[in-house]
mmCIF file with all atom_site columns, C-alpha atoms in Angstrom:
data_model
loop_
_atom_site.group_PDB
_atom_site.id
_atom_site.type_symbol
_atom_site.label_atom_id
_atom_site.label_alt_id
_atom_site.label_comp_id
_atom_site.label_asym_id
_atom_site.label_entity_id
_atom_site.label_seq_id
_atom_site.pdbx_PDB_ins_code
_atom_site.Cartn_x
_atom_site.Cartn_y
_atom_site.Cartn_z
_atom_site.occupancy
_atom_site.B_iso_or_equiv
_atom_site.pdbx_formal_charge
_atom_site.auth_seq_id
_atom_site.auth_comp_id
_atom_site.auth_asym_id
_atom_site.auth_atom_id
_atom_site.pdbx_PDB_model_num
ATOM 1   C CA . MET A 1 1   ? 104.854 100.640 119.943 1.00 50.00 ? 1   MET A CA 1
ATOM 2   C CA . SER A 1 2   ? 103.475 103.707 118.401 1.00 59.00 ? 2   SER A CA 1
ATOM 3   C CA . GLY A 1 3   ? 103.645 104.432 114.552 1.00 68.00 ? 3   GLY A CA 1
ATOM 4   C CA . LYS A 1 4   ? 104.154 102.013 111.906 1.00 78.00 ? 4   LYS A CA 1
ATOM 5   C CA . TYR A 1 5   ? 106.089 98.973  111.463 1.00 77.00 ? 5   TYR A CA 1
ATOM 6   C CA . ASP A 1 6   ? 108.777 99.735  108.704 1.00 82.00 ? 6   ASP A CA 1
ATOM 7   C CA . VAL A 1 7   ? 111.998 98.932  107.672 1.00 84.00 ? 7   VAL A CA 1
ATOM 8   C CA . GLU A 1 8   ? 113.758 100.386 110.460 1.00 89.00 ? 8   GLU A CA 1
ATOM 9   C CA . SER A 1 9   ? 111.577 98.272  112.815 1.00 88.00 ? 9   SER A CA 1
ATOM 10  C CA . PHE A 1 10  ? 112.370 95.462  111.223 1.00 88.00 ? 10  PHE A CA 1
ATOM 11  C CA . ILE A 1 11  ? 116.196 95.828  111.611 1.00 91.00 ? 11  ILE A CA 1
ATOM 12  C CA . ASN A 1 12  ? 116.190 96.665  115.066 1.00 92.00 ? 12  ASN A CA 1
ATOM 13  C CA . ASP A 1 13  ? 113.848 93.689  115.914 1.00 92.00 ? 13  ASP A CA 1
ATOM 14  C CA . ILE A 1 14  ? 116.364 91.352  114.687 1.00 93.00 ? 14  ILE A CA 1
ATOM 15  C CA . VAL A 1 15  ? 119.594 93.125  115.813 1.00 95.00 ? 15  VAL A CA 1
ATOM 16  C CA . SER A 1 16  ? 117.823 93.349  119.142 1.00 95.00 ? 16  SER A CA 1
ATOM 17  C CA . VAL A 1 17  ? 116.672 89.388  118.827 1.00 94.00 ? 17  VAL A CA 1
ATOM 18  C CA . VAL A 1 18  ? 119.935 88.431  117.627 1.00 96.00 ? 18  VAL A CA 1
ATOM 19  C CA . LYS A 1 19  ? 121.881 90.070  120.556 1.00 96.00 ? 19  LYS A CA 1
ATOM 20  C CA . ALA A 1 20  ? 119.567 88.985  123.092 1.00 96.00 ? 20  ALA A CA 1
ATOM 21  C CA . GLY A 1 21  ? 120.060 84.958  122.141 1.00 96.00 ? 21  GLY A CA 1
ATOM 22  C CA . LEU A 1 22  ? 123.262 84.831  120.797 1.00 96.00 ? 22  LEU A CA 1
ATOM 23  C CA . PRO A 1 23  ? 125.330 84.273  123.816 1.00 97.00 ? 23  PRO A CA 1
ATOM 24  C CA . ALA A 1 24  ? 123.130 81.478  125.371 1.00 97.00 ? 24  ALA A CA 1
ATOM 25  C CA . LYS A 1 25  ? 123.281 79.645  121.464 1.00 97.00 ? 25  LYS A CA 1
ATOM 26  C CA . ILE A 1 26  ? 126.744 79.889  121.440 1.00 97.00 ? 26  ILE A CA 1
ATOM 27  C CA . THR A 1 27  ? 127.006 78.239  124.965 1.00 97.00 ? 27  THR A CA 1
ATOM 28  C CA . ALA A 1 28  ? 125.191 75.546  123.886 1.00 97.00 ? 28  ALA A CA 1
ATOM 29  C CA . ILE A 1 29  ? 126.800 74.961  120.686 1.00 97.00 ? 29  ILE A CA 1
ATOM 30  C CA . ASN A 1 30  ? 129.963 74.810  122.645 1.00 97.00 ? 30  ASN A CA 1
ATOM 31  C CA . ALA A 1 31  ? 128.645 72.175  124.610 1.00 97.00 ? 31  ALA A CA 1
ATOM 32  C CA . GLU A 1 32  ? 127.133 70.313  122.025 1.00 97.00 ? 32  GLU A CA 1
ATOM 33  C CA . LYS A 1 33  ? 130.906 70.136  119.883 1.00 95.00 ? 33  LYS A CA 1
ATOM 34  C CA . SER A 1 34  ? 133.009 70.078  123.015 1.00 95.00 ? 34  SER A CA 1
ATOM 35  C CA . ASP A 1 35  ? 136.387 70.429  120.988 1.00 93.00 ? 35  ASP A CA 1
ATOM 36  C CA . ALA A 1 36  ? 139.369 72.981  120.163 1.00 90.00 ? 36  ALA A CA 1
ATOM 37  C CA . ASN A 1 37  ? 137.058 75.334  117.890 1.00 89.00 ? 37  ASN A CA 1
ATOM 38  C CA . SER A 1 38  ? 134.941 76.762  120.418 1.00 91.00 ? 38  SER A CA 1
ATOM 39  C CA . ILE A 1 39  ? 133.250 80.216  119.411 1.00 92.00 ? 39  ILE A CA 1
ATOM 40  C CA . ASP A 1 40  ? 133.415 83.026  121.435 1.00 91.00 ? 40  ASP A CA 1
ATOM 41  C CA . ASP A 1 41  ? 130.503 85.272  122.518 1.00 94.00 ? 41  ASP A CA 1
ATOM 42  C CA . ILE A 1 42  ? 130.320 88.502  120.205 1.00 94.00 ? 42  ILE A CA 1
ATOM 43  C CA . PRO A 1 43  ? 129.735 91.543  122.269 1.00 93.00 ? 43  PRO A CA 1
ATOM 44  C CA . SER A 1 44  ? 127.086 94.125  121.990 1.00 92.00 ? 44  SER A CA 1
ATOM 45  C CA . ALA A 1 45  ? 129.454 96.720  121.191 1.00 90.00 ? 45  ALA A CA 1
ATOM 46  C CA . GLN A 1 46  ? 130.586 94.658  118.017 1.00 91.00 ? 46  GLN A CA 1
ATOM 47  C CA . TYR A 1 47  ? 127.619 94.742  115.666 1.00 93.00 ? 47  TYR A CA 1
ATOM 48  C CA . TYR A 1 48  ? 128.085 97.171  112.762 1.00 90.00 ? 48  TYR A CA 1
ATOM 49  C CA . ASP A 1 49  ? 126.112 98.428  109.922 1.00 89.00 ? 49  ASP A CA 1
ATOM 50  C CA . ASN A 1 50  ? 129.286 99.655  108.461 1.00 84.00 ? 50  ASN A CA 1
ATOM 51  C CA . MET A 1 51  ? 132.478 98.701  107.581 1.00 74.00 ? 51  MET A CA 1
ATOM 52  C CA . GLY A 1 52  ? 134.794 101.490 109.276 1.00 68.00 ? 52  GLY A CA 1
ATOM 53  C CA . GLU A 1 53  ? 138.460 101.437 110.418 1.00 63.00 ? 53  GLU A CA 1
ATOM 54  C CA . GLN A 1 54  ? 137.340 100.451 113.979 1.00 62.00 ? 54  GLN A CA 1
ATOM 55  C CA . VAL A 1 55  ? 135.930 97.476  112.830 1.00 65.00 ? 55  VAL A CA 1
ATOM 56  C CA . ILE A 1 56  ? 138.512 95.562  111.116 1.00 64.00 ? 56  ILE A CA 1
ATOM 57  C CA . ASN A 1 57  ? 140.186 95.863  114.315 1.00 69.00 ? 57  ASN A CA 1
ATOM 58  C CA . HIS A 1 58  ? 138.494 92.790  115.820 1.00 75.00 ? 58  HIS A CA 1
ATOM 59  C CA . ASN A 1 59  ? 139.073 89.246  115.659 1.00 79.00 ? 59  ASN A CA 1
ATOM 60  C CA . VAL A 1 60  ? 135.142 88.781  115.121 1.00 86.00 ? 60  VAL A CA 1
ATOM 61  C CA . PHE A 1 61  ? 132.150 91.089  114.859 1.00 89.00 ? 61  PHE A CA 1
ATOM 62  C CA . ILE A 1 62  ? 128.731 91.104  113.324 1.00 93.00 ? 62  ILE A CA 1
ATOM 63  C CA . TYR A 1 63  ? 128.068 93.336  110.051 1.00 91.00 ? 63  TYR A CA 1
ATOM 64  C CA . TYR A 1 64  ? 124.474 93.657  109.022 1.00 93.00 ? 64  TYR A CA 1
ATOM 65  C CA . THR A 1 65  ? 123.161 95.561  105.706 1.00 92.00 ? 65  THR A CA 1
ATOM 66  C CA . ILE A 1 66  ? 119.871 95.483  103.859 1.00 91.00 ? 66  ILE A CA 1
ATOM 67  C CA . LEU A 1 67  ? 120.317 93.945  100.506 1.00 89.00 ? 67  LEU A CA 1
ATOM 68  C CA . PRO A 1 68  ? 118.842 95.663  97.440  1.00 80.00 ? 68  PRO A CA 1
ATOM 69  C CA . THR A 1 69  ? 114.983 95.472  97.325  1.00 74.00 ? 69  THR A CA 1
ATOM 70  C CA . GLU A 1 70  ? 112.306 94.964  94.515  1.00 68.00 ? 70  GLU A CA 1
ATOM 71  C CA . PRO A 1 71  ? 108.743 95.761  95.163  1.00 67.00 ? 71  PRO A CA 1
ATOM 72  C CA . LYS A 1 72  ? 106.124 93.140  95.346  1.00 67.00 ? 72  LYS A CA 1
ATOM 73  C CA . ALA A 1 73  ? 102.858 93.407  92.771  1.00 64.00 ? 73  ALA A CA 1
ATOM 74  C CA . SER A 1 74  ? 100.553 96.135  94.606  1.00 62.00 ? 74  SER A CA 1
ATOM 75  C CA . THR A 1 75  ? 97.588  95.362  96.095  1.00 64.00 ? 75  THR A CA 1
ATOM 76  C CA . GLY A 1 76  ? 94.890  98.131  95.743  1.00 64.00 ? 76  GLY A CA 1
ATOM 77  C CA . SER A 1 77  ? 96.555  101.408 96.941  1.00 65.00 ? 77  SER A CA 1
ATOM 78  C CA . ALA A 1 78  ? 99.346  99.522  98.755  1.00 64.00 ? 78  ALA A CA 1
ATOM 79  C CA . THR A 1 79  ? 102.539 98.297  97.455  1.00 65.00 ? 79  THR A CA 1
ATOM 80  C CA . ALA A 1 80  ? 104.859 95.568  99.519  1.00 68.00 ? 80  ALA A CA 1
ATOM 81  C CA . THR A 1 81  ? 108.199 95.750  99.870  1.00 73.00 ? 81  THR A CA 1
ATOM 82  C CA . GLU A 1 82  ? 110.365 92.651  100.315 1.00 82.00 ? 82  GLU A CA 1
ATOM 83  C CA . ILE A 1 83  ? 113.053 93.430  102.401 1.00 86.00 ? 83  ILE A CA 1
ATOM 84  C CA . THR A 1 84  ? 116.321 91.170  102.978 1.00 91.00 ? 84  THR A CA 1
ATOM 85  C CA . LEU A 1 85  ? 118.736 91.885  105.475 1.00 93.00 ? 85  LEU A CA 1
ATOM 86  C CA . ALA A 1 86  ? 121.821 90.139  105.542 1.00 94.00 ? 86  ALA A CA 1
ATOM 87  C CA . PHE A 1 87  ? 123.303 89.384  108.858 1.00 93.00 ? 87  PHE A CA 1
ATOM 88  C CA . SER A 1 88  ? 127.051 88.319  108.644 1.00 93.00 ? 88  SER A CA 1
ATOM 89  C CA . VAL A 1 89  ? 129.802 87.341  111.262 1.00 92.00 ? 89  VAL A CA 1
ATOM 90  C CA . VAL A 1 90  ? 132.939 88.191  110.194 1.00 88.00 ? 90  VAL A CA 1
ATOM 91  C CA . PHE A 1 91  ? 136.148 86.352  111.304 1.00 81.00 ? 91  PHE A CA 1
ATOM 92  C CA . ASN A 1 92  ? 139.997 87.250  111.538 1.00 78.00 ? 92  ASN A CA 1
ATOM 93  C CA . ASN A 1 93  ? 141.325 84.548  109.149 1.00 74.00 ? 93  ASN A CA 1
ATOM 94  C CA . LEU A 1 94  ? 145.242 85.227  109.772 1.00 69.00 ? 94  LEU A CA 1
ATOM 95  C CA . ASN A 1 95  ? 147.018 82.408  111.495 1.00 62.00 ? 95  ASN A CA 1
ATOM 96  C CA . ASN A 1 96  ? 144.177 80.810  112.877 1.00 69.00 ? 96  ASN A CA 1
ATOM 97  C CA . SER A 1 97  ? 142.970 76.980  112.362 1.00 71.00 ? 97  SER A CA 1
ATOM 98  C CA . GLY A 1 98  ? 139.480 75.602  112.496 1.00 78.00 ? 98  GLY A CA 1
ATOM 99  C CA . THR A 1 99  ? 138.614 79.127  110.982 1.00 82.00 ? 99  THR A CA 1
ATOM 100 C CA . ILE A 1 100 ? 135.846 77.606  108.804 1.00 85.00 ? 100 ILE A CA 1
ATOM 101 C CA . GLN A 1 101 ? 134.270 75.303  111.306 1.00 89.00 ? 101 GLN A CA 1
ATOM 102 C CA . LYS A 1 102 ? 133.707 78.395  113.504 1.00 89.00 ? 102 LYS A CA 1
ATOM 103 C CA . VAL A 1 103 ? 132.123 80.570  110.727 1.00 88.00 ? 103 VAL A CA 1
ATOM 104 C CA . LEU A 1 104 ? 129.859 77.610  110.350 1.00 92.00 ? 104 LEU A CA 1
ATOM 105 C CA . ARG A 1 105 ? 129.097 77.554  114.195 1.00 94.00 ? 105 ARG A CA 1
ATOM 106 C CA . TYR A 1 106 ? 128.538 81.070  114.094 1.00 94.00 ? 106 TYR A CA 1
ATOM 107 C CA . THR A 1 107 ? 126.141 80.659  111.185 1.00 95.00 ? 107 THR A CA 1
ATOM 108 C CA . ARG A 1 108 ? 124.389 78.132  112.930 1.00 96.00 ? 108 ARG A CA 1
ATOM 109 C CA . CYS A 1 109 ? 123.828 79.838  115.866 1.00 96.00 ? 109 CYS A CA 1
ATOM 110 C CA . LEU A 1 110 ? 122.477 83.094  114.020 1.00 96.00 ? 110 LEU A CA 1
ATOM 111 C CA . LYS A 1 111 ? 119.984 81.161  112.044 1.00 96.00 ? 111 LYS A CA 1
ATOM 112 C CA . GLU A 1 112 ? 118.962 78.900  115.241 1.00 96.00 ? 112 GLU A CA 1
ATOM 113 C CA . VAL A 1 113 ? 118.419 82.524  117.452 1.00 96.00 ? 113 VAL A CA 1
ATOM 114 C CA . VAL A 1 114 ? 116.392 84.204  114.690 1.00 94.00 ? 114 VAL A CA 1
ATOM 115 C CA . GLN A 1 115 ? 114.339 80.968  113.670 1.00 92.00 ? 115 GLN A CA 1
ATOM 116 C CA . ASP A 1 116 ? 113.636 80.222  117.222 1.00 92.00 ? 116 ASP A CA 1
ATOM 117 C CA . ALA A 1 117 ? 112.295 84.041  118.086 1.00 90.00 ? 117 ALA A CA 1
ATOM 118 C CA . PHE A 1 118 ? 110.407 84.333  115.038 1.00 84.00 ? 118 PHE A CA 1
ATOM 119 C CA . ASP A 1 119 ? 108.664 80.782  114.479 1.00 78.00 ? 119 ASP A CA 1
ATOM 120 C CA . ASN A 1 120 ? 105.754 81.476  116.600 1.00 67.00 ? 120 ASN A CA 1
ATOM 121 C CA . ASN A 1 121 ? 105.550 85.068  115.839 1.00 62.00 ? 121 ASN A CA 1
ATOM 122 C CA . ALA A 1 122 ? 102.439 85.786  113.864 1.00 55.00 ? 122 ALA A CA 1
ATOM 123 C CA . SER A 1 123 ? 103.510 89.531  112.584 1.00 60.00 ? 123 SER A CA 1
ATOM 124 C CA . HIS A 1 124 ? 107.050 87.552  111.480 1.00 61.00 ? 124 HIS A CA 1
ATOM 125 C CA . SER A 1 125 ? 105.494 84.452  110.167 1.00 61.00 ? 125 SER A CA 1
ATOM 126 C CA . ASN A 1 126 ? 106.782 84.986  106.545 1.00 78.00 ? 126 ASN A CA 1
ATOM 127 C CA . LEU A 1 127 ? 110.134 85.120  107.284 1.00 87.00 ? 127 LEU A CA 1
ATOM 128 C CA . LYS A 1 128 ? 112.427 83.243  105.685 1.00 91.00 ? 128 LYS A CA 1
ATOM 129 C CA . VAL A 1 129 ? 115.855 82.623  106.782 1.00 93.00 ? 129 VAL A CA 1
ATOM 130 C CA . THR A 1 130 ? 118.821 81.118  104.435 1.00 94.00 ? 130 THR A CA 1
ATOM 131 C CA . GLU A 1 131 ? 122.463 80.780  105.236 1.00 94.00 ? 131 GLU A CA 1
ATOM 132 C CA . PHE A 1 132 ? 125.507 81.406  102.804 1.00 90.00 ? 132 PHE A CA 1
ATOM 133 C CA . THR A 1 133 ? 128.517 79.767  103.021 1.00 85.00 ? 133 THR A CA 1
ATOM 134 C CA . PRO A 1 134 ? 132.078 80.924  104.399 1.00 86.00 ? 134 PRO A CA 1
ATOM 135 C CA . THR A 1 135 ? 133.833 82.918  101.740 1.00 86.00 ? 135 THR A CA 1
ATOM 136 C CA . ASP A 1 136 ? 136.847 84.812  102.049 1.00 82.00 ? 136 ASP A CA 1
ATOM 137 C CA . ILE A 1 137 ? 137.020 88.899  102.127 1.00 80.00 ? 137 ILE A CA 1
ATOM 138 C CA . GLU A 1 138 ? 139.935 91.389  102.066 1.00 74.00 ? 138 GLU A CA 1
ATOM 139 C CA . LEU A 1 139 ? 139.506 94.549  104.171 1.00 67.00 ? 139 LEU A CA 1
ATOM 140 C CA . ASN A 1 140 ? 142.013 97.131  104.683 1.00 64.00 ? 140 ASN A CA 1
ATOM 141 C CA . GLN A 1 141 ? 144.847 96.452  102.213 1.00 64.00 ? 141 GLN A CA 1
ATOM 142 C CA . GLY A 1 142 ? 145.245 92.718  102.855 1.00 63.00 ? 142 GLY A CA 1
ATOM 143 C CA . SER A 1 143 ? 143.972 91.910  106.123 1.00 67.00 ? 143 SER A CA 1
ATOM 144 C CA . ASP A 1 144 ? 142.343 88.582  105.732 1.00 76.00 ? 144 ASP A CA 1
ATOM 145 C CA . PHE A 1 145 ? 138.448 87.709  107.092 1.00 81.00 ? 145 PHE A CA 1
ATOM 146 C CA . LYS A 1 146 ? 136.374 84.976  106.852 1.00 85.00 ? 146 LYS A CA 1
ATOM 147 C CA . ILE A 1 147 ? 132.282 86.083  106.478 1.00 89.00 ? 147 ILE A CA 1
ATOM 148 C CA . GLY A 1 148 ? 129.513 83.569  106.717 1.00 92.00 ? 148 GLY A CA 1
ATOM 149 C CA . GLY A 1 149 ? 125.944 84.151  108.048 1.00 95.00 ? 149 GLY A CA 1
ATOM 150 C CA . ILE A 1 150 ? 122.467 84.388  107.558 1.00 96.00 ? 150 ILE A CA 1
ATOM 151 C CA . GLN A 1 151 ? 120.044 86.372  104.847 1.00 95.00 ? 151 GLN A CA 1
ATOM 152 C CA . ILE A 1 152 ? 116.606 87.127  106.578 1.00 94.00 ? 152 ILE A CA 1
ATOM 153 C CA . THR A 1 153 ? 114.100 87.830  104.062 1.00 91.00 ? 153 THR A CA 1
ATOM 154 C CA . SER A 1 154 ? 110.820 89.551  105.015 1.00 83.00 ? 154 SER A CA 1
#
């Protein structure tokens, strides 16, 4: 890679890792659970960094965004910034059963994919991955969605 490793590079790495690893992790968790609440793969075209009109037409999609950051204490002439990326699964909640279980499974998939990819990677050894619990959100005047996922802090 040429150039400096920056926030854009960090986001691109995380998105690439999740797109590459999520299908296999979904297959593994569906096999492990083997019940009516199996989860579907999320196509690469359904990863968004904004919540436009096209997004809410999907039953399930990935939404990722940078959360507000605070600079860390400076060391000499360098100031480090802590970056937190929220990586969410947004799931249509209308007339569905097992939605909470499905969001929890997607959340687990995300967490395991990121941890598996970066646990032995020295350049990302300081990553902290935390889950957030499923919650309801309303988009587009009444459409009902459930959201869950992870926050990745570097």
